Amino acid sequence: MILRPGLKDFQVVGLYVGKVVIGIGLLMTVPLLVSLYFQEWNATIDFAIGISACLLFGYSMEFLCYTRRDLTWTHGMVVAALAGLVAKGFVAIPYDLSGHFPSFLDATFDAMSGLTTTGLFVLNDLDHISNALNMWRHLITFAGGQGIIVVALMFMIRGTSGAFKLYVGEAREERLLPNVIQTARAIGFISLTYLVIGTAVLWVLNVIEGMSLERGFFHGLWLFMGAWSTAGFAPQSLNLLYYHSLLIELATMVLFIIGSFNFALHYAVWRGDRREIYRNLEIISFSITVAITFTLVVIGLTQLNIYPDAMSLFRKGFYILISGHTGTGNQTIFARQFVNNWGPLAMLGVTMAMAIGGSACSTCGGIKGLRMGILFKSLGYELRRLISPESSVVVQKIHHIRDTILDNRMARAAMFITICFIFINYGLGTIVGVLYGYPLSEALFEAVSAGSTTGLSVGITSSSMPTLLKVVYMFQMWVGRLEFMAVFALFGFVFAAVRGE
């Protein structure tokens, strides 16, 4: 028998979704201040309306849904999934009011892409949007990289007994500190520290390349947010091609590589345990899969003689491969060059890299290196067990921050999520793309990019693409960011509300 959720259950969910939307409204004050600084009065009005809508909705939900009931695991999962859907609508308000989107659906597409750190966009005339809107595009990716629930935990949900349930609901399980509120703040502190350092470096490089101090600062800030959050947003439509700078490419590459690492790894290294870099299963897995996929890219590009010298191969081939593997999406080539110049083998290498993604509990998406490491360790364990005497006890350990014994539960969980990514996420987008007439290789590439929250594009994503494909890609971004379990919980909650007793 399925029990129908009661009024208190809906109140708990509504209360915390309202708190998240209030947080979105508070974030909008940053681009509002930018609009005032640059005297962009239309943008000022847009963000004032957005802030008002967020606060009105959020505080109304707090008033209507006030309850002292604690969160359960189901509530935490449902809030994490539902908050992403609701938040994108409010994030999209300044987008839609800007006049750069033909429809509100297009505005919500870019909002979902930003919140999930995907980086695909359908915005028209990016090169001429306001500075305030550019700030908003990059700020939501920076917040989304930490997780909107984590941001709420840092500032708003102090001391709630359900904090850890919310934290886990957003596909995070690792505590950097015993208290999950302290963990959220530690994640924020790590990101803000890199924000200061990364922005300063990129600011200097932009000035060296000829930008004014003011413009160089904002471009440096936005490039950092796009790279660190592994979203791949950039303030110009040409992305990294706009800068024609090896130094900026190197700086952003370093940022999105370390941005793709587990926050627990950052914390361990900050505490002085530098050996963790070499021992961690995710780093080992990442290094191996980078080597394999880059080999495919090199073979494919070399066969076609696209980049005759090593520097060109590094700036185009290796940069794109790492950008894809870390789930970033910064591009140093034009979108159609994947199809017209790279060939099927190099495209396959990048597609595989995007599908795998970076680390768990990081800013990026994809299947994740930890799951890949667990699957291959499990395979090795089964082979050892088969060739060992029946009386022997075979134990397989993995090292991820600490030594852990690999058991069947971990292996099954890794396999289940991997299958969900391949068939429910990547498969769905590919099938819909093919049904709309796109070649299989292009449909697969774009679907994997959306589902792994990467953002590299072969040119399918635009404001003119079919409406259903926009909806499917948004669904892929959403489930890819939450890694399915919170989405399943939301679907189960809705089903129980409709059919439960």
Short mmCIF file of C-alpha atoms in Angstrom, two decimals:
data_model
loop_
_atom_site.label_atom_id
_atom_site.label_comp_id
_atom_site.label_asym_id
_atom_site.label_seq_id
_atom_site.Cartn_x
_atom_site.Cartn_y
_atom_site.Cartn_z
CA MET A 1 0.00 0.00 0.00
CA ILE A 2 1.27 3.45 -0.99
CA LEU A 3 0.62 6.14 1.60
CA ARG A 4 -0.55 9.51 0.33
CA PRO A 5 1.54 12.46 1.60
CA GLY A 6 -0.27 14.58 4.15
CA LEU A 7 -0.65 18.33 4.40
CA LYS A 8 2.42 18.56 6.66
CA ASP A 9 4.52 16.86 3.98
CA PHE A 10 3.53 19.45 1.39
CA GLN A 11 4.17 22.23 3.90
CA VAL A 12 7.71 21.01 4.60
CA VAL A 13 8.51 20.84 0.90
CA GLY A 14 6.93 24.22 0.18
CA LEU A 15 8.71 25.87 3.10
CA TYR A 16 12.20 24.92 1.93
CA VAL A 17 11.51 25.53 -1.75
CA GLY A 18 10.44 29.03 -0.68
CA LYS A 19 13.72 29.51 1.18
CA VAL A 20 15.69 28.56 -1.94
CA VAL A 21 13.75 31.06 -4.06
CA ILE A 22 14.46 33.78 -1.48
CA GLY A 23 18.14 32.91 -1.93
CA ILE A 24 17.77 33.40 -5.70
CA GLY A 25 16.28 36.81 -5.03
CA LEU A 26 19.20 37.78 -2.80
CA LEU A 27 21.65 36.71 -5.52
CA MET A 28 19.90 39.06 -7.94
CA THR A 29 21.08 42.03 -5.89
CA VAL A 30 24.57 41.53 -7.35
CA PRO A 31 23.59 42.13 -11.01
CA LEU A 32 21.24 44.87 -9.77
CA LEU A 33 24.25 46.71 -8.32
CA VAL A 34 26.19 46.11 -11.54
CA SER A 35 23.33 47.65 -13.53
CA LEU A 36 23.46 50.72 -11.29
CA TYR A 37 27.24 50.97 -11.70
CA PHE A 38 27.00 50.89 -15.51
CA GLN A 39 23.78 52.97 -15.54
CA GLU A 40 21.89 50.22 -17.37
CA TRP A 41 18.47 51.38 -16.26
CA ASN A 42 16.41 48.85 -18.21
CA ALA A 43 18.40 46.05 -16.58
CA THR A 44 17.88 47.72 -13.20
CA ILE A 45 14.13 47.48 -13.69
CA ASP A 46 14.40 43.87 -14.89
CA PHE A 47 16.29 42.76 -11.79
CA ALA A 48 14.11 44.81 -9.45
CA ILE A 49 11.11 42.93 -10.84
CA GLY A 50 12.95 39.62 -10.50
CA ILE A 51 13.91 40.31 -6.88
CA SER A 52 10.37 41.35 -6.03
CA ALA A 53 8.94 38.18 -7.57
CA CYS A 54 11.40 35.96 -5.69
CA LEU A 55 10.80 37.60 -2.33
CA LEU A 56 7.03 37.68 -2.78
CA PHE A 57 6.90 34.00 -3.66
CA GLY A 58 9.48 32.92 -1.09
CA TYR A 59 8.01 34.73 1.89
CA SER A 60 4.49 33.73 0.86
CA MET A 61 5.57 30.09 0.90
CA GLU A 62 7.21 30.56 4.31
CA PHE A 63 3.98 32.07 5.64
CA LEU A 64 1.59 29.57 4.07
CA CYS A 65 3.75 26.48 4.66
CA TYR A 66 5.22 27.25 8.08
CA THR A 67 5.68 24.08 10.09
CA ARG A 68 7.97 22.76 12.81
CA ARG A 69 8.04 19.29 11.30
CA ASP A 70 11.54 17.96 10.56
CA LEU A 71 12.64 16.96 7.10
CA THR A 72 12.69 13.26 6.24
CA TRP A 73 14.96 11.73 3.61
CA THR A 74 12.08 11.84 1.13
CA HIS A 75 11.45 15.52 1.86
CA GLY A 76 15.12 16.35 1.32
CA MET A 77 15.18 14.59 -2.05
CA VAL A 78 11.91 16.15 -3.18
CA VAL A 79 13.01 19.66 -2.15
CA ALA A 80 16.32 19.29 -4.02
CA ALA A 81 14.56 18.16 -7.20
CA LEU A 82 11.64 20.58 -7.03
CA ALA A 83 13.77 23.57 -6.03
CA GLY A 84 15.76 23.25 -9.25
CA LEU A 85 12.59 23.32 -11.34
CA VAL A 86 11.02 26.22 -9.47
CA ALA A 87 14.26 28.23 -9.23
CA LYS A 88 14.83 28.16 -12.97
CA GLY A 89 11.55 29.98 -13.51
CA PHE A 90 12.60 32.83 -11.25
CA VAL A 91 16.17 32.91 -12.60
CA ALA A 92 14.63 33.31 -16.07
CA ILE A 93 12.65 36.47 -15.22
CA PRO A 94 15.50 38.96 -15.90
CA TYR A 95 16.46 36.89 -18.95
CA ASP A 96 12.98 37.12 -20.41
CA LEU A 97 12.59 40.83 -19.64
CA SER A 98 15.92 41.62 -21.35
CA GLY A 99 14.44 41.08 -24.82
CA HIS A 100 17.21 38.69 -25.88
CA PHE A 101 14.98 35.61 -25.84
CA PRO A 102 12.12 34.92 -28.27
CA SER A 103 10.10 33.11 -25.59
CA PHE A 104 9.99 32.41 -21.86
CA LEU A 105 10.84 28.77 -22.65
CA ASP A 106 14.13 29.92 -24.16
CA ALA A 107 14.81 32.01 -21.07
CA THR A 108 14.17 29.01 -18.81
CA PHE A 109 16.48 26.92 -21.02
CA ASP A 110 19.40 29.25 -20.30
CA ALA A 111 18.37 29.45 -16.64
CA MET A 112 18.42 25.66 -16.30
CA SER A 113 21.71 25.52 -18.18
CA GLY A 114 23.25 28.02 -15.78
CA LEU A 115 21.94 26.49 -12.57
CA THR A 116 23.14 23.02 -13.61
CA THR A 117 26.49 24.44 -14.86
CA THR A 118 25.84 23.07 -18.34
CA GLY A 119 26.77 26.04 -20.52
CA LEU A 120 24.55 25.46 -23.55
CA PHE A 121 22.62 28.61 -24.40
CA VAL A 122 20.01 29.90 -26.84
CA LEU A 123 20.36 33.60 -25.97
CA ASN A 124 20.34 35.91 -28.99
CA ASP A 125 23.08 38.50 -29.59
CA LEU A 126 25.28 37.63 -26.61
CA ASP A 127 27.87 40.21 -27.65
CA HIS A 128 25.46 43.08 -26.99
CA ILE A 129 23.72 42.13 -23.75
CA SER A 130 24.01 44.36 -20.69
CA ASN A 131 26.85 43.92 -18.22
CA ALA A 132 24.24 43.20 -15.55
CA LEU A 133 22.78 40.31 -17.54
CA ASN A 134 26.25 38.96 -18.23
CA MET A 135 26.92 39.10 -14.50
CA TRP A 136 23.70 37.18 -13.85
CA ARG A 137 24.57 34.50 -16.42
CA HIS A 138 27.88 33.81 -14.73
CA LEU A 139 26.75 34.31 -11.14
CA ILE A 140 24.10 31.60 -11.37
CA THR A 141 26.68 29.18 -12.76
CA PHE A 142 28.98 29.99 -9.85
CA ALA A 143 26.13 29.44 -7.37
CA GLY A 144 24.98 26.36 -9.27
CA GLY A 145 28.48 24.92 -9.08
CA GLN A 146 28.30 24.94 -5.31
CA GLY A 147 24.68 23.79 -5.52
CA ILE A 148 21.69 26.00 -4.78
CA ILE A 149 20.92 23.85 -1.75
CA VAL A 150 24.49 24.30 -0.50
CA VAL A 151 24.14 28.07 -0.96
CA ALA A 152 20.90 27.98 1.04
CA LEU A 153 22.59 25.95 3.77
CA MET A 154 25.42 28.48 3.97
CA PHE A 155 23.19 31.47 4.54
CA MET A 156 19.64 30.54 5.36
CA ILE A 157 18.93 27.13 6.86
CA ARG A 158 20.89 27.41 10.06
CA GLY A 159 20.78 24.52 12.48
CA THR A 160 17.93 22.60 10.86
CA SER A 161 17.96 18.92 11.74
CA GLY A 162 17.16 18.13 8.10
CA ALA A 163 20.16 19.95 6.65
CA PHE A 164 22.05 16.78 5.76
CA LYS A 165 18.99 15.36 4.01
CA LEU A 166 18.83 18.45 1.80
CA TYR A 167 22.57 18.21 1.16
CA VAL A 168 22.35 14.56 0.08
CA GLY A 169 19.30 15.35 -2.04
CA GLU A 170 21.50 17.46 -4.31
CA ALA A 171 23.69 14.44 -5.13
CA ARG A 172 26.30 15.16 -2.46
CA GLU A 173 27.22 12.77 0.32
CA GLU A 174 30.64 13.74 1.63
CA ARG A 175 31.00 15.90 4.71
CA LEU A 176 34.18 17.96 4.88
CA LEU A 177 33.37 18.67 8.55
CA PRO A 178 31.14 16.84 11.06
CA ASN A 179 28.40 19.46 10.75
CA VAL A 180 26.76 19.79 7.33
CA ILE A 181 26.23 23.55 7.77
CA GLN A 182 29.96 23.89 8.39
CA THR A 183 30.58 21.68 5.35
CA ALA A 184 28.48 23.99 3.17
CA ARG A 185 30.39 27.01 4.46
CA ALA A 186 33.71 25.26 3.87
CA ILE A 187 32.68 24.64 0.25
CA GLY A 188 31.77 28.32 -0.02
CA PHE A 189 35.08 29.41 1.50
CA ILE A 190 37.06 27.19 -0.90
CA SER A 191 35.20 28.61 -3.90
CA LEU A 192 35.51 32.22 -2.75
CA THR A 193 39.25 31.81 -2.17
CA TYR A 194 39.72 30.51 -5.70
CA LEU A 195 37.41 33.31 -6.91
CA VAL A 196 39.76 35.98 -5.59
CA ILE A 197 42.92 34.30 -6.90
CA GLY A 198 41.50 33.19 -10.25
CA THR A 199 39.86 36.54 -11.00
CA ALA A 200 43.08 38.40 -10.17
CA VAL A 201 45.13 36.19 -12.51
CA LEU A 202 42.66 36.49 -15.39
CA TRP A 203 42.31 40.24 -14.80
CA VAL A 204 46.06 40.70 -15.20
CA LEU A 205 46.10 38.51 -18.32
CA ASN A 206 43.22 40.45 -19.88
CA VAL A 207 45.02 43.75 -19.26
CA ILE A 208 48.20 42.29 -20.77
CA GLU A 209 46.15 41.36 -23.84
CA GLY A 210 45.02 44.98 -24.20
CA MET A 211 41.78 45.35 -22.23
CA SER A 212 41.08 48.33 -20.00
CA LEU A 213 41.30 47.80 -16.25
CA GLU A 214 37.51 47.89 -15.83
CA ARG A 215 36.67 45.61 -18.74
CA GLY A 216 39.55 43.30 -17.93
CA PHE A 217 38.29 42.88 -14.37
CA PHE A 218 34.76 41.93 -15.35
CA HIS A 219 35.90 39.59 -18.11
CA GLY A 220 38.33 38.00 -15.66
CA LEU A 221 35.57 37.55 -13.09
CA TRP A 222 33.16 36.05 -15.61
CA LEU A 223 35.76 33.77 -17.17
CA PHE A 224 36.67 32.52 -13.71
CA MET A 225 33.05 31.80 -12.80
CA GLY A 226 32.50 29.94 -16.05
CA ALA A 227 35.67 27.88 -15.72
CA TRP A 228 35.63 27.12 -11.98
CA SER A 229 31.98 26.11 -12.02
CA THR A 230 32.72 23.97 -15.11
CA ALA A 231 29.86 25.71 -16.92
CA GLY A 232 31.84 27.08 -19.84
CA PHE A 233 29.89 30.33 -20.10
CA ALA A 234 31.94 33.23 -21.46
CA PRO A 235 30.97 36.89 -21.96
CA GLN A 236 31.40 36.75 -25.75
CA SER A 237 29.71 34.54 -28.36
CA LEU A 238 33.08 33.27 -29.62
CA ASN A 239 33.84 31.90 -26.15
CA LEU A 240 37.62 31.47 -25.68
CA LEU A 241 38.26 32.13 -29.38
CA TYR A 242 37.48 35.78 -28.69
CA TYR A 243 40.68 36.26 -26.67
CA HIS A 244 43.24 34.62 -28.98
CA SER A 245 45.44 34.11 -25.92
CA LEU A 246 47.44 31.03 -24.98
CA LEU A 247 47.88 32.37 -21.43
CA ILE A 248 44.13 32.80 -20.90
CA GLU A 249 43.53 29.32 -22.29
CA LEU A 250 46.11 27.87 -19.88
CA ALA A 251 44.65 29.75 -16.92
CA THR A 252 41.08 28.65 -17.64
CA MET A 253 42.24 25.07 -18.19
CA VAL A 254 43.89 24.98 -14.77
CA LEU A 255 40.73 26.44 -13.23
CA PHE A 256 38.30 23.97 -14.72
CA ILE A 257 40.54 21.01 -13.97
CA ILE A 258 40.73 21.88 -10.28
CA GLY A 259 37.08 22.94 -10.37
CA SER A 260 36.17 19.42 -11.47
CA PHE A 261 37.89 17.89 -8.43
CA ASN A 262 35.98 16.76 -5.37
CA PHE A 263 35.57 19.45 -2.69
CA ALA A 264 36.67 16.84 -0.15
CA LEU A 265 39.94 16.49 -2.08
CA HIS A 266 40.43 20.26 -2.01
CA TYR A 267 39.83 20.28 1.72
CA ALA A 268 42.26 17.39 2.31
CA VAL A 269 45.00 19.13 0.30
CA TRP A 270 44.35 22.43 2.08
CA ARG A 271 44.84 20.64 5.38
CA GLY A 272 48.26 19.47 4.21
CA ASP A 273 47.55 15.96 2.91
CA ARG A 274 49.05 16.46 -0.56
CA ARG A 275 49.55 12.71 -1.01
CA GLU A 276 45.80 12.47 -1.51
CA ILE A 277 46.27 13.88 -5.01
CA TYR A 278 48.23 10.79 -6.05
CA ARG A 279 46.32 8.18 -4.05
CA ASN A 280 42.74 9.26 -4.70
CA LEU A 281 40.74 6.85 -6.85
CA GLU A 282 39.01 9.68 -8.70
CA ILE A 283 42.28 11.33 -9.73
CA ILE A 284 43.68 7.99 -10.89
CA SER A 285 40.49 7.25 -12.82
CA PHE A 286 40.47 10.76 -14.33
CA SER A 287 44.10 10.43 -15.46
CA ILE A 288 43.48 7.06 -17.12
CA THR A 289 40.31 8.11 -18.94
CA VAL A 290 41.94 11.36 -20.10
CA ALA A 291 44.81 9.32 -21.56
CA ILE A 292 42.43 6.93 -23.33
CA THR A 293 40.10 9.55 -24.76
CA PHE A 294 42.90 11.93 -25.77
CA THR A 295 44.57 9.07 -27.61
CA LEU A 296 41.40 8.69 -29.68
CA VAL A 297 41.35 12.44 -30.34
CA VAL A 298 45.02 12.50 -31.38
CA ILE A 299 44.61 9.52 -33.73
CA GLY A 300 41.48 11.03 -35.27
CA LEU A 301 42.99 14.48 -35.79
CA THR A 302 46.35 13.14 -36.97
CA GLN A 303 44.71 10.93 -39.61
CA LEU A 304 42.98 14.00 -41.04
CA ASN A 305 46.07 16.23 -40.58
CA ILE A 306 43.93 18.97 -39.06
CA TYR A 307 46.55 20.43 -36.72
CA PRO A 308 50.04 19.85 -38.13
CA ASP A 309 52.03 21.13 -35.13
CA ALA A 310 52.02 20.16 -31.45
CA MET A 311 50.98 23.60 -30.19
CA SER A 312 47.86 23.67 -32.37
CA LEU A 313 47.01 20.13 -31.28
CA PHE A 314 47.38 21.18 -27.64
CA ARG A 315 45.34 24.41 -27.93
CA LYS A 316 42.55 22.80 -29.93
CA GLY A 317 42.57 19.05 -29.34
CA PHE A 318 43.77 18.75 -25.75
CA TYR A 319 41.96 21.88 -24.54
CA ILE A 320 38.63 20.71 -25.97
CA LEU A 321 39.14 17.18 -24.61
CA ILE A 322 39.85 18.42 -21.08
CA SER A 323 37.05 20.97 -21.33
CA GLY A 324 34.69 18.13 -22.19
CA HIS A 325 36.03 15.68 -19.62
CA THR A 326 35.66 18.20 -16.80
CA GLY A 327 32.13 19.05 -17.92
CA THR A 328 33.10 22.64 -18.71
CA GLY A 329 32.36 23.39 -22.35
CA ASN A 330 34.76 26.26 -23.03
CA GLN A 331 35.57 26.07 -26.75
CA THR A 332 38.62 27.07 -28.75
CA ILE A 333 37.06 25.97 -32.05
CA PHE A 334 33.80 26.83 -33.80
CA ALA A 335 30.89 24.48 -33.16
CA ARG A 336 30.62 23.14 -36.72
CA GLN A 337 34.34 22.33 -36.84
CA PHE A 338 33.58 19.22 -34.79
CA VAL A 339 31.55 17.91 -37.73
CA ASN A 340 33.34 19.47 -40.68
CA ASN A 341 36.97 19.05 -39.56
CA TRP A 342 37.40 16.72 -36.61
CA GLY A 343 35.95 13.51 -38.00
CA PRO A 344 34.10 10.68 -36.21
CA LEU A 345 36.98 9.26 -34.13
CA ALA A 346 38.00 12.55 -32.51
CA MET A 347 34.33 13.36 -31.88
CA LEU A 348 33.90 9.94 -30.27
CA GLY A 349 36.83 10.62 -27.93
CA VAL A 350 35.30 13.92 -26.78
CA THR A 351 31.84 12.34 -26.45
CA MET A 352 33.24 9.59 -24.22
CA ALA A 353 35.08 12.15 -22.10
CA MET A 354 31.91 14.22 -21.65
CA ALA A 355 29.89 11.13 -20.73
CA ILE A 356 32.35 10.22 -17.95
CA GLY A 357 32.70 13.73 -16.53
CA GLY A 358 34.71 14.78 -13.48
CA SER A 359 34.58 14.05 -9.76
CA ALA A 360 31.74 13.43 -7.36
CA CYS A 361 30.88 16.28 -4.96
CA SER A 362 32.33 18.82 -7.38
CA THR A 363 30.98 21.46 -9.75
CA CYS A 364 30.72 19.12 -12.75
CA GLY A 365 28.37 16.43 -14.04
CA GLY A 366 28.56 13.13 -15.91
CA ILE A 367 28.82 9.56 -14.67
CA LYS A 368 31.78 10.67 -12.50
CA GLY A 369 35.29 9.31 -12.12
CA LEU A 370 34.53 7.73 -8.75
CA ARG A 371 31.87 5.48 -10.26
CA MET A 372 34.16 4.54 -13.14
CA GLY A 373 36.88 3.66 -10.65
CA ILE A 374 34.47 1.58 -8.55
CA LEU A 375 33.23 -0.31 -11.62
CA PHE A 376 36.74 -1.21 -12.77
CA LYS A 377 37.84 -2.09 -9.24
CA SER A 378 34.75 -4.30 -8.95
CA LEU A 379 35.68 -6.04 -12.19
CA GLY A 380 39.17 -6.67 -10.85
CA TYR A 381 37.70 -7.94 -7.59
CA GLU A 382 35.46 -10.43 -9.40
CA LEU A 383 38.37 -11.70 -11.50
CA ARG A 384 40.55 -12.16 -8.40
CA ARG A 385 37.72 -13.95 -6.62
CA LEU A 386 37.23 -16.36 -9.53
CA ILE A 387 40.88 -17.39 -9.72
CA SER A 388 41.41 -17.58 -5.94
CA PRO A 389 40.92 -20.80 -3.91
CA GLU A 390 37.41 -21.25 -2.54
CA SER A 391 38.66 -21.03 1.04
CA SER A 392 40.37 -17.67 0.52
CA VAL A 393 38.80 -14.37 1.51
CA VAL A 394 39.26 -11.72 -1.18
CA VAL A 395 38.98 -8.11 -0.05
CA GLN A 396 39.09 -5.14 -2.41
CA LYS A 397 39.87 -1.70 -1.02
CA ILE A 398 39.55 1.69 -2.67
CA HIS A 399 41.06 4.95 -1.51
CA HIS A 400 38.90 8.04 -1.72
CA ILE A 401 39.89 10.47 1.05
CA ARG A 402 40.09 7.36 3.25
CA ASP A 403 40.46 3.63 2.69
CA THR A 404 37.13 1.90 2.14
CA ILE A 405 36.30 -1.75 1.57
CA LEU A 406 34.52 -2.14 -1.75
CA ASP A 407 31.30 -4.10 -1.26
CA ASN A 408 28.48 -5.24 -3.52
CA ARG A 409 26.24 -2.36 -2.45
CA MET A 410 28.72 0.24 -3.70
CA ALA A 411 29.24 -1.63 -6.96
CA ARG A 412 25.50 -2.01 -7.57
CA ALA A 413 24.87 1.67 -6.84
CA ALA A 414 27.63 2.74 -9.25
CA MET A 415 26.31 0.42 -11.95
CA PHE A 416 22.70 1.56 -11.47
CA ILE A 417 23.51 5.27 -11.85
CA THR A 418 25.79 4.55 -14.82
CA ILE A 419 23.00 2.65 -16.57
CA CYS A 420 20.58 5.50 -15.83
CA PHE A 421 22.96 8.02 -17.36
CA ILE A 422 23.53 5.95 -20.50
CA PHE A 423 19.97 4.86 -21.26
CA ILE A 424 17.61 7.33 -19.56
CA ASN A 425 19.71 10.47 -19.96
CA TYR A 426 22.07 10.22 -22.93
CA GLY A 427 19.87 7.75 -24.78
CA LEU A 428 16.73 9.87 -24.54
CA GLY A 429 18.35 12.99 -25.95
CA THR A 430 20.04 11.02 -28.73
CA ILE A 431 16.81 9.33 -29.84
CA VAL A 432 14.85 12.59 -29.91
CA GLY A 433 17.66 14.30 -31.84
CA VAL A 434 17.76 11.52 -34.44
CA LEU A 435 13.95 11.62 -34.78
CA TYR A 436 14.25 15.30 -35.66
CA GLY A 437 16.64 14.42 -38.48
CA TYR A 438 20.05 15.12 -36.96
CA PRO A 439 22.84 12.63 -37.80
CA LEU A 440 23.49 10.07 -35.06
CA SER A 441 26.98 11.32 -34.21
CA GLU A 442 25.76 14.91 -33.84
CA ALA A 443 22.63 13.95 -31.88
CA LEU A 444 24.72 11.77 -29.55
CA PHE A 445 27.34 14.47 -29.01
CA GLU A 446 24.78 17.17 -28.18
CA ALA A 447 22.70 14.85 -25.97
CA VAL A 448 25.73 13.73 -23.97
CA SER A 449 26.82 17.36 -23.64
CA ALA A 450 23.42 18.32 -22.20
CA GLY A 451 23.04 15.24 -20.01
CA SER A 452 26.55 15.46 -18.56
CA THR A 453 26.08 19.23 -18.01
CA THR A 454 29.08 19.99 -20.24
CA GLY A 455 28.06 22.57 -22.82
CA LEU A 456 30.20 21.74 -25.84
CA SER A 457 28.07 21.99 -28.98
CA VAL A 458 28.18 20.88 -32.60
CA GLY A 459 25.68 23.60 -33.46
CA ILE A 460 22.35 21.92 -32.72
CA THR A 461 21.55 24.06 -29.68
CA SER A 462 20.06 27.39 -30.73
CA SER A 463 16.85 29.36 -30.33
CA SER A 464 15.61 27.84 -33.61
CA MET A 465 15.90 24.19 -32.57
CA PRO A 466 12.65 22.23 -32.04
CA THR A 467 10.70 23.04 -28.89
CA LEU A 468 10.55 19.41 -27.77
CA LEU A 469 14.33 19.12 -28.06
CA LYS A 470 14.72 22.17 -25.80
CA VAL A 471 12.48 20.51 -23.21
CA VAL A 472 14.36 17.20 -23.48
CA TYR A 473 17.74 18.90 -23.07
CA MET A 474 16.45 20.78 -20.00
CA PHE A 475 15.24 17.48 -18.55
CA GLN A 476 18.67 15.96 -19.20
CA MET A 477 20.43 18.86 -17.48
CA TRP A 478 18.13 18.55 -14.48
CA VAL A 479 18.45 14.79 -13.97
CA GLY A 480 22.14 14.87 -14.86
CA ARG A 481 22.88 17.43 -12.17
CA LEU A 482 20.81 15.62 -9.50
CA GLU A 483 22.00 12.15 -10.60
CA PHE A 484 18.51 10.63 -10.68
CA MET A 485 17.75 9.68 -7.08
CA ALA A 486 16.17 13.01 -6.11
CA VAL A 487 14.23 12.99 -9.39
CA PHE A 488 12.94 9.47 -8.70
CA ALA A 489 11.92 10.63 -5.22
CA LEU A 490 9.98 13.58 -6.67
CA PHE A 491 8.19 11.35 -9.18
CA GLY A 492 7.37 8.91 -6.38
CA PHE A 493 6.08 11.73 -4.18
CA VAL A 494 3.78 12.98 -6.95
CA PHE A 495 2.57 9.45 -7.72
CA ALA A 496 1.82 8.83 -4.04
CA ALA A 497 -0.07 12.13 -3.85
CA VAL A 498 -2.25 11.11 -6.81
CA ARG A 499 -2.69 7.37 -6.25
CA GLY A 500 -1.85 6.85 -2.59
CA GLU A 501 -4.32 5.95 0.15
#
